[in-house]
mmCIF file of C-alpha atoms in Angstrom:
data_model
loop_
_atom_site.group_PDB
_atom_site.id
_atom_site.type_symbol
_atom_site.label_atom_id
_atom_site.label_comp_id
_atom_site.label_asym_id
_atom_site.label_seq_id
_atom_site.Cartn_x
_atom_site.Cartn_y
_atom_site.Cartn_z
ATOM 1 C CA UNK A 1 -50.406 22.000 -108.721
ATOM 2 C CA UNK A 2 -51.058 18.034 -107.976
ATOM 3 C CA UNK A 3 -52.428 17.048 -111.507
ATOM 4 C CA UNK A 4 -50.439 14.845 -113.341
ATOM 5 C CA UNK A 5 -52.893 13.944 -116.213
ATOM 6 C CA UNK A 6 -52.524 9.824 -117.312
ATOM 7 C CA UNK A 7 -48.486 10.541 -118.206
ATOM 8 C CA UNK A 8 -46.142 7.763 -117.759
ATOM 9 C CA UNK A 9 -43.089 10.285 -118.232
ATOM 10 C CA UNK A 10 -41.911 11.668 -114.956
ATOM 11 C CA UNK A 11 -42.184 15.306 -113.942
ATOM 12 C CA UNK A 12 -38.630 16.916 -112.370
ATOM 13 C CA UNK A 13 -39.032 20.810 -111.500
ATOM 14 C CA UNK A 14 -36.211 22.761 -112.657
ATOM 15 C CA UNK A 15 -35.307 25.791 -110.351
ATOM 16 C CA UNK A 16 -32.838 27.673 -107.847
ATOM 17 C CA UNK A 17 -35.624 28.787 -105.439
ATOM 18 C CA UNK A 18 -35.111 26.774 -102.367
ATOM 19 C CA UNK A 19 -38.610 28.019 -101.122
ATOM 20 C CA UNK A 20 -39.893 26.666 -104.290
ATOM 21 C CA UNK A 21 -38.483 23.747 -104.597
ATOM 22 C CA UNK A 22 -39.925 22.666 -100.557
ATOM 23 C CA UNK A 23 -43.145 23.653 -102.004
ATOM 24 C CA UNK A 24 -42.544 21.119 -105.178
ATOM 25 C CA UNK A 25 -41.052 18.673 -103.258
ATOM 26 C CA UNK A 26 -45.342 18.385 -101.340
ATOM 27 C CA UNK A 27 -46.506 17.499 -104.169
ATOM 28 C CA UNK A 28 -46.218 14.001 -105.233
ATOM 29 C CA UNK A 29 -46.437 14.491 -108.807
ATOM 30 C CA UNK A 30 -43.060 15.481 -108.788
ATOM 31 C CA UNK A 31 -40.499 12.750 -109.537
ATOM 32 C CA UNK A 32 -37.240 14.598 -108.874
ATOM 33 C CA UNK A 33 -35.079 18.034 -109.668
ATOM 34 C CA UNK A 34 -32.614 19.801 -111.184
ATOM 35 C CA UNK A 35 -30.980 23.039 -111.390
ATOM 36 C CA UNK A 36 -27.586 24.706 -112.993
ATOM 37 C CA UNK A 37 -25.405 27.468 -112.460
ATOM 38 C CA UNK A 38 -27.175 29.789 -114.170
ATOM 39 C CA UNK A 39 -30.321 29.116 -112.595
ATOM 40 C CA UNK A 40 -28.254 29.518 -109.425
ATOM 41 C CA UNK A 41 -27.007 33.219 -110.623
ATOM 42 C CA UNK A 42 -30.540 34.363 -111.489
ATOM 43 C CA UNK A 43 -31.724 33.528 -108.004
ATOM 44 C CA UNK A 44 -29.070 35.543 -106.714
ATOM 45 C CA UNK A 45 -26.972 32.366 -104.703
ATOM 46 C CA UNK A 46 -23.339 33.008 -104.066
ATOM 47 C CA UNK A 47 -22.291 29.948 -102.055
ATOM 48 C CA UNK A 48 -22.973 26.850 -104.607
ATOM 49 C CA UNK A 49 -22.109 24.433 -102.092
ATOM 50 C CA UNK A 50 -24.512 25.703 -99.199
ATOM 51 C CA UNK A 51 -27.380 25.908 -101.393
ATOM 52 C CA UNK A 52 -26.683 22.474 -102.764
ATOM 53 C CA UNK A 53 -26.582 21.318 -98.697
ATOM 54 C CA UNK A 54 -29.795 22.996 -98.279
ATOM 55 C CA UNK A 55 -31.586 21.085 -101.444
ATOM 56 C CA UNK A 56 -30.313 17.859 -100.333
ATOM 57 C CA UNK A 57 -31.503 18.398 -96.958
ATOM 58 C CA UNK A 58 -34.787 19.619 -98.056
ATOM 59 C CA UNK A 59 -35.204 16.695 -100.415
ATOM 60 C CA UNK A 60 -34.067 13.984 -98.863
ATOM 61 C CA UNK A 61 -35.479 11.063 -101.130
ATOM 62 C CA UNK A 62 -36.077 12.186 -104.672
ATOM 63 C CA UNK A 63 -33.254 12.812 -107.126
ATOM 64 C CA UNK A 64 -31.654 16.582 -107.191
ATOM 65 C CA UNK A 65 -29.056 16.834 -109.967
ATOM 66 C CA UNK A 66 -26.427 19.329 -109.567
ATOM 67 C CA UNK A 67 -23.770 20.528 -112.361
ATOM 68 C CA UNK A 68 -19.990 20.443 -112.167
ATOM 69 C CA UNK A 69 -18.607 24.316 -113.734
ATOM 70 C CA UNK A 70 -14.972 23.059 -113.975
ATOM 71 C CA UNK A 71 -13.983 23.720 -117.667
ATOM 72 C CA UNK A 72 -10.974 20.667 -117.941
ATOM 73 C CA UNK A 73 -11.858 17.215 -117.602
ATOM 74 C CA UNK A 74 -9.480 16.628 -114.620
ATOM 75 C CA UNK A 75 -11.494 19.449 -112.777
ATOM 76 C CA UNK A 76 -15.048 17.936 -113.614
ATOM 77 C CA UNK A 77 -14.164 14.788 -112.588
ATOM 78 C CA UNK A 78 -12.737 15.951 -109.200
ATOM 79 C CA UNK A 79 -15.890 17.918 -108.759
ATOM 80 C CA UNK A 80 -18.420 15.044 -110.184
ATOM 81 C CA UNK A 81 -17.224 12.976 -107.214
ATOM 82 C CA UNK A 82 -17.328 15.902 -104.132
ATOM 83 C CA UNK A 83 -21.182 16.247 -105.855
ATOM 84 C CA UNK A 84 -21.832 12.750 -105.482
ATOM 85 C CA UNK A 85 -20.875 12.231 -101.913
ATOM 86 C CA UNK A 86 -23.019 15.049 -101.237
ATOM 87 C CA UNK A 87 -26.102 12.099 -100.831
ATOM 88 C CA UNK A 88 -26.664 8.810 -102.490
ATOM 89 C CA UNK A 89 -29.848 10.428 -104.124
ATOM 90 C CA UNK A 90 -27.743 12.875 -105.795
ATOM 91 C CA UNK A 91 -27.155 12.946 -109.585
ATOM 92 C CA UNK A 92 -24.376 14.582 -110.920
ATOM 93 C CA UNK A 93 -24.646 16.873 -113.810
ATOM 94 C CA UNK A 94 -21.995 16.832 -116.645
ATOM 95 C CA UNK A 95 -21.976 18.593 -119.645
ATOM 96 C CA UNK A 96 -21.368 17.166 -123.156
ATOM 97 C CA UNK A 97 -18.593 18.982 -123.869
ATOM 98 C CA UNK A 98 -16.221 21.882 -122.324
ATOM 99 C CA UNK A 99 -16.347 25.244 -123.333
ATOM 100 C CA UNK A 100 -13.570 24.106 -126.223
ATOM 101 C CA UNK A 101 -15.892 21.913 -127.280
ATOM 102 C CA UNK A 102 -13.862 18.922 -126.441
ATOM 103 C CA UNK A 103 -16.430 15.621 -125.460
ATOM 104 C CA UNK A 104 -16.562 14.975 -122.511
ATOM 105 C CA UNK A 105 -16.617 11.130 -122.756
ATOM 106 C CA UNK A 106 -13.427 9.964 -120.867
ATOM 107 C CA UNK A 107 -14.667 11.818 -117.778
ATOM 108 C CA UNK A 108 -18.575 10.337 -118.216
ATOM 109 C CA UNK A 109 -17.183 6.538 -119.006
ATOM 110 C CA UNK A 110 -14.716 6.799 -115.942
ATOM 111 C CA UNK A 111 -17.504 8.264 -113.600
ATOM 112 C CA UNK A 112 -20.285 5.716 -114.487
ATOM 113 C CA UNK A 113 -18.187 2.487 -114.432
ATOM 114 C CA UNK A 114 -17.924 4.245 -110.933
ATOM 115 C CA UNK A 115 -20.967 4.087 -110.063
ATOM 116 C CA UNK A 116 -21.519 7.702 -110.306
ATOM 117 C CA UNK A 117 -25.296 8.527 -111.834
ATOM 118 C CA UNK A 118 -24.825 10.928 -114.159
ATOM 119 C CA UNK A 119 -27.024 13.172 -115.769
ATOM 120 C CA UNK A 120 -25.263 14.233 -119.344
ATOM 121 C CA UNK A 121 -26.479 18.033 -119.898
ATOM 122 C CA UNK A 122 -26.534 20.356 -122.824
ATOM 123 C CA UNK A 123 -26.940 18.210 -125.506
ATOM 124 C CA UNK A 124 -28.773 18.950 -128.490
ATOM 125 C CA UNK A 125 -27.726 16.837 -131.497
ATOM 126 C CA UNK A 126 -28.655 12.505 -132.265
ATOM 127 C CA UNK A 127 -25.055 12.726 -132.868
ATOM 128 C CA UNK A 128 -24.058 13.937 -129.270
ATOM 129 C CA UNK A 129 -26.221 11.066 -127.592
ATOM 130 C CA UNK A 130 -24.751 8.090 -129.503
ATOM 131 C CA UNK A 131 -21.458 9.144 -128.419
ATOM 132 C CA UNK A 132 -22.681 9.445 -124.596
ATOM 133 C CA UNK A 133 -24.403 6.251 -124.953
ATOM 134 C CA UNK A 134 -20.851 4.361 -125.826
ATOM 135 C CA UNK A 135 -19.125 6.508 -122.793
ATOM 136 C CA UNK A 136 -21.664 5.233 -120.350
ATOM 137 C CA UNK A 137 -21.616 2.306 -118.488
ATOM 138 C CA UNK A 138 -24.550 -0.120 -119.349
ATOM 139 C CA UNK A 139 -24.656 -1.098 -115.926
ATOM 140 C CA UNK A 140 -25.071 2.317 -114.208
ATOM 141 C CA UNK A 141 -28.264 4.313 -114.143
ATOM 142 C CA UNK A 142 -28.110 7.741 -116.037
ATOM 143 C CA UNK A 143 -30.004 10.520 -117.810
ATOM 144 C CA UNK A 144 -29.632 11.809 -120.853
ATOM 145 C CA UNK A 145 -30.498 15.576 -120.950
ATOM 146 C CA UNK A 146 -31.708 16.929 -124.620
ATOM 147 C CA UNK A 147 -32.570 20.342 -124.833
ATOM 148 C CA UNK A 148 -35.717 19.843 -126.994
ATOM 149 C CA UNK A 149 -36.605 23.585 -126.338
ATOM 150 C CA UNK A 150 -33.620 25.123 -127.688
ATOM 151 C CA UNK A 151 -33.841 22.606 -130.680
ATOM 152 C CA UNK A 152 -37.028 23.731 -131.382
ATOM 153 C CA UNK A 153 -35.988 27.664 -131.150
ATOM 154 C CA UNK A 154 -33.771 26.600 -133.976
ATOM 155 C CA UNK A 155 -36.963 25.241 -136.203
ATOM 156 C CA UNK A 156 -36.503 22.225 -135.802
ATOM 157 C CA UNK A 157 -39.042 20.023 -134.581
ATOM 158 C CA UNK A 158 -38.081 18.116 -131.687
ATOM 159 C CA UNK A 159 -40.424 15.672 -131.854
ATOM 160 C CA UNK A 160 -38.949 13.355 -134.383
ATOM 161 C CA UNK A 161 -35.401 14.705 -132.989
ATOM 162 C CA UNK A 162 -36.328 13.112 -129.460
ATOM 163 C CA UNK A 163 -37.442 10.084 -131.082
ATOM 164 C CA UNK A 164 -34.222 9.439 -132.860
ATOM 165 C CA UNK A 165 -32.068 10.727 -129.475
ATOM 166 C CA UNK A 166 -34.338 7.589 -128.257
ATOM 167 C CA UNK A 167 -33.082 5.263 -130.528
ATOM 168 C CA UNK A 168 -29.502 6.072 -130.260
ATOM 169 C CA UNK A 169 -29.694 5.228 -126.237
ATOM 170 C CA UNK A 170 -31.043 1.483 -127.380
ATOM 171 C CA UNK A 171 -28.115 0.449 -126.348
ATOM 172 C CA UNK A 172 -27.868 1.579 -122.815
ATOM 173 C CA UNK A 173 -31.796 0.839 -121.106
ATOM 174 C CA UNK A 174 -30.779 2.388 -118.075
ATOM 175 C CA UNK A 175 -30.143 5.282 -119.593
ATOM 176 C CA UNK A 176 -33.105 7.381 -119.286
ATOM 177 C CA UNK A 177 -33.944 10.688 -121.980
ATOM 178 C CA UNK A 178 -34.762 13.474 -120.847
ATOM 179 C CA UNK A 179 -36.753 16.737 -122.354
ATOM 180 C CA UNK A 180 -34.873 20.109 -121.282
ATOM 181 C CA UNK A 181 -35.876 23.298 -121.838
ATOM 182 C CA UNK A 182 -39.479 23.050 -122.179
ATOM 183 C CA UNK A 183 -41.123 26.333 -123.704
ATOM 184 C CA UNK A 184 -44.728 25.596 -122.583
ATOM 185 C CA UNK A 185 -46.762 23.608 -121.214
ATOM 186 C CA UNK A 186 -47.883 21.109 -124.295
ATOM 187 C CA UNK A 187 -44.134 19.936 -124.678
ATOM 188 C CA UNK A 188 -45.058 17.979 -121.531
ATOM 189 C CA UNK A 189 -47.151 16.278 -123.931
ATOM 190 C CA UNK A 190 -44.962 15.969 -126.541
ATOM 191 C CA UNK A 191 -42.020 14.828 -124.536
ATOM 192 C CA UNK A 192 -44.552 11.441 -123.712
ATOM 193 C CA UNK A 193 -45.420 11.174 -127.668
ATOM 194 C CA UNK A 194 -41.758 11.158 -128.263
ATOM 195 C CA UNK A 195 -40.786 8.117 -125.941
ATOM 196 C CA UNK A 196 -38.962 10.040 -123.097
ATOM 197 C CA UNK A 197 -38.518 8.698 -119.532
ATOM 198 C CA UNK A 198 -38.595 12.340 -117.960
ATOM 199 C CA UNK A 199 -39.288 16.409 -118.505
ATOM 200 C CA UNK A 200 -37.853 18.841 -116.146
ATOM 201 C CA UNK A 201 -39.675 22.038 -116.600
ATOM 202 C CA UNK A 202 -39.913 25.302 -113.973
ATOM 203 C CA UNK A 203 -43.075 26.074 -111.479
ATOM 204 C CA UNK A 204 -44.171 28.165 -114.070
ATOM 205 C CA UNK A 205 -44.764 25.804 -116.641
ATOM 206 C CA UNK A 206 -45.784 23.013 -114.033
ATOM 207 C CA UNK A 207 -48.055 25.324 -112.498
ATOM 208 C CA UNK A 208 -50.294 24.989 -115.560
ATOM 209 C CA UNK A 209 -50.852 21.114 -115.118
ATOM 210 C CA UNK A 210 -54.233 22.281 -113.622
ATOM 211 C CA UNK A 211 -55.537 23.676 -116.913
ATOM 212 C CA UNK A 212 -55.219 20.391 -118.788
ATOM 213 C CA UNK A 213 -58.647 19.498 -119.512
ATOM 214 C CA UNK A 214 -60.489 22.858 -118.539
ATOM 215 C CA UNK A 215 -63.475 23.822 -120.347
ATOM 216 C CA UNK A 216 -62.241 26.190 -123.380
ATOM 217 C CA UNK A 217 -65.776 27.989 -123.235
ATOM 218 C CA UNK A 218 -65.436 28.472 -119.289
ATOM 219 C CA UNK A 219 -61.718 29.764 -120.119
ATOM 220 C CA UNK A 220 -63.191 32.532 -122.725
ATOM 221 C CA UNK A 221 -65.377 33.312 -120.263
ATOM 222 C CA UNK A 222 -63.114 34.231 -117.997
ATOM 223 C CA UNK A 223 -60.229 36.034 -119.828
ATOM 224 C CA UNK A 224 -63.329 38.245 -121.085
ATOM 225 C CA UNK A 225 -64.031 38.476 -117.390
ATOM 226 C CA UNK A 226 -60.128 39.485 -116.629
ATOM 227 C CA UNK A 227 -59.684 41.758 -119.596
ATOM 228 C CA UNK A 228 -63.033 44.033 -118.154
ATOM 229 C CA UNK A 229 -61.996 43.736 -114.325
ATOM 230 C CA UNK A 230 -58.130 44.700 -114.810
ATOM 231 C CA UNK A 231 -59.682 47.635 -117.303
ATOM 232 C CA UNK A 232 -61.663 49.071 -114.635
ATOM 233 C CA UNK A 233 -59.564 48.411 -111.906
ATOM 234 C CA UNK A 234 -57.099 50.803 -114.069
ATOM 235 C CA UNK A 235 -59.899 53.469 -114.166
ATOM 236 C CA UNK A 236 -59.473 53.314 -118.083
ATOM 237 C CA UNK A 237 -61.751 55.879 -119.934
ATOM 238 C CA UNK A 238 -63.001 56.282 -123.506
ATOM 239 C CA UNK A 239 -65.173 59.209 -124.135
ATOM 240 C CA UNK A 240 -67.759 58.724 -126.414
ATOM 241 C CA UNK A 241 -69.594 62.516 -126.463
ATOM 242 C CA UNK A 242 -67.647 63.288 -129.595
ATOM 243 C CA UNK A 243 -69.278 60.121 -131.032
ATOM 244 C CA UNK A 244 -73.113 60.871 -129.702
ATOM 245 C CA UNK A 245 -72.633 64.437 -131.682
ATOM 246 C CA UNK A 246 -71.859 63.139 -134.502
ATOM 247 C CA UNK A 247 -74.655 62.674 -137.462
ATOM 248 C CA UNK A 248 -75.443 59.463 -138.045
ATOM 249 C CA UNK A 249 -73.089 58.067 -141.120
ATOM 250 C CA UNK A 250 -74.293 58.511 -144.704
ATOM 251 C CA UNK A 251 -74.312 54.808 -146.120
ATOM 252 C CA UNK A 252 -74.027 55.057 -150.201
ATOM 253 C CA UNK A 253 -76.389 54.117 -152.336
ATOM 254 C CA UNK A 254 -76.762 50.912 -153.822
#
């Protein structure tokens, strides 16, 4: 997968599999990487710092985001400063609130004012984006990650929603809007339409970029061939003998 079909927005790869991340790194279309504790847990990672340092060494020249997991604001800030020291290309993910719903604005403001490049994560609402924009230092680059896929899961059209988020960041030109949690490849084009700067997607979604522009007649035929091939490989049979022995169906007279 090396396709980036006429897109202005940056493609980030989201995951926690080091082998997959290394493979994605070989693709120049992938501009950065994100991960989170949930993805790491699913991948069976038990040493957060050791894994992060492996990733930083494997991906030395593109942004990589690692998330704090402390729940108190002081703990978040302390962890953030440690993570930021792992590399100049490391972005620190700070959740928009802690588990009690307390806005992390003071931490965002202090870190951003000190030049730490943050990735504010788990954002859902336009109001949260506006709060984050107010907390960010205007002179420091940052990423504002809105979980558009989860917004869509609630029945809200994410495109106008993300356009409104884009507008809420107007006072922070160094803040990039990221479309997080995409559900399908089409979301990449939705993110472009909404004016996002970045979309982060798992490898299974990014792998489908090679299908962009594919002839649908060819795709239809390949699908039929796939079904036929799999039925044959499975040894499926449907006996038609009983049908052959039955008399022809009588039709009602007009």
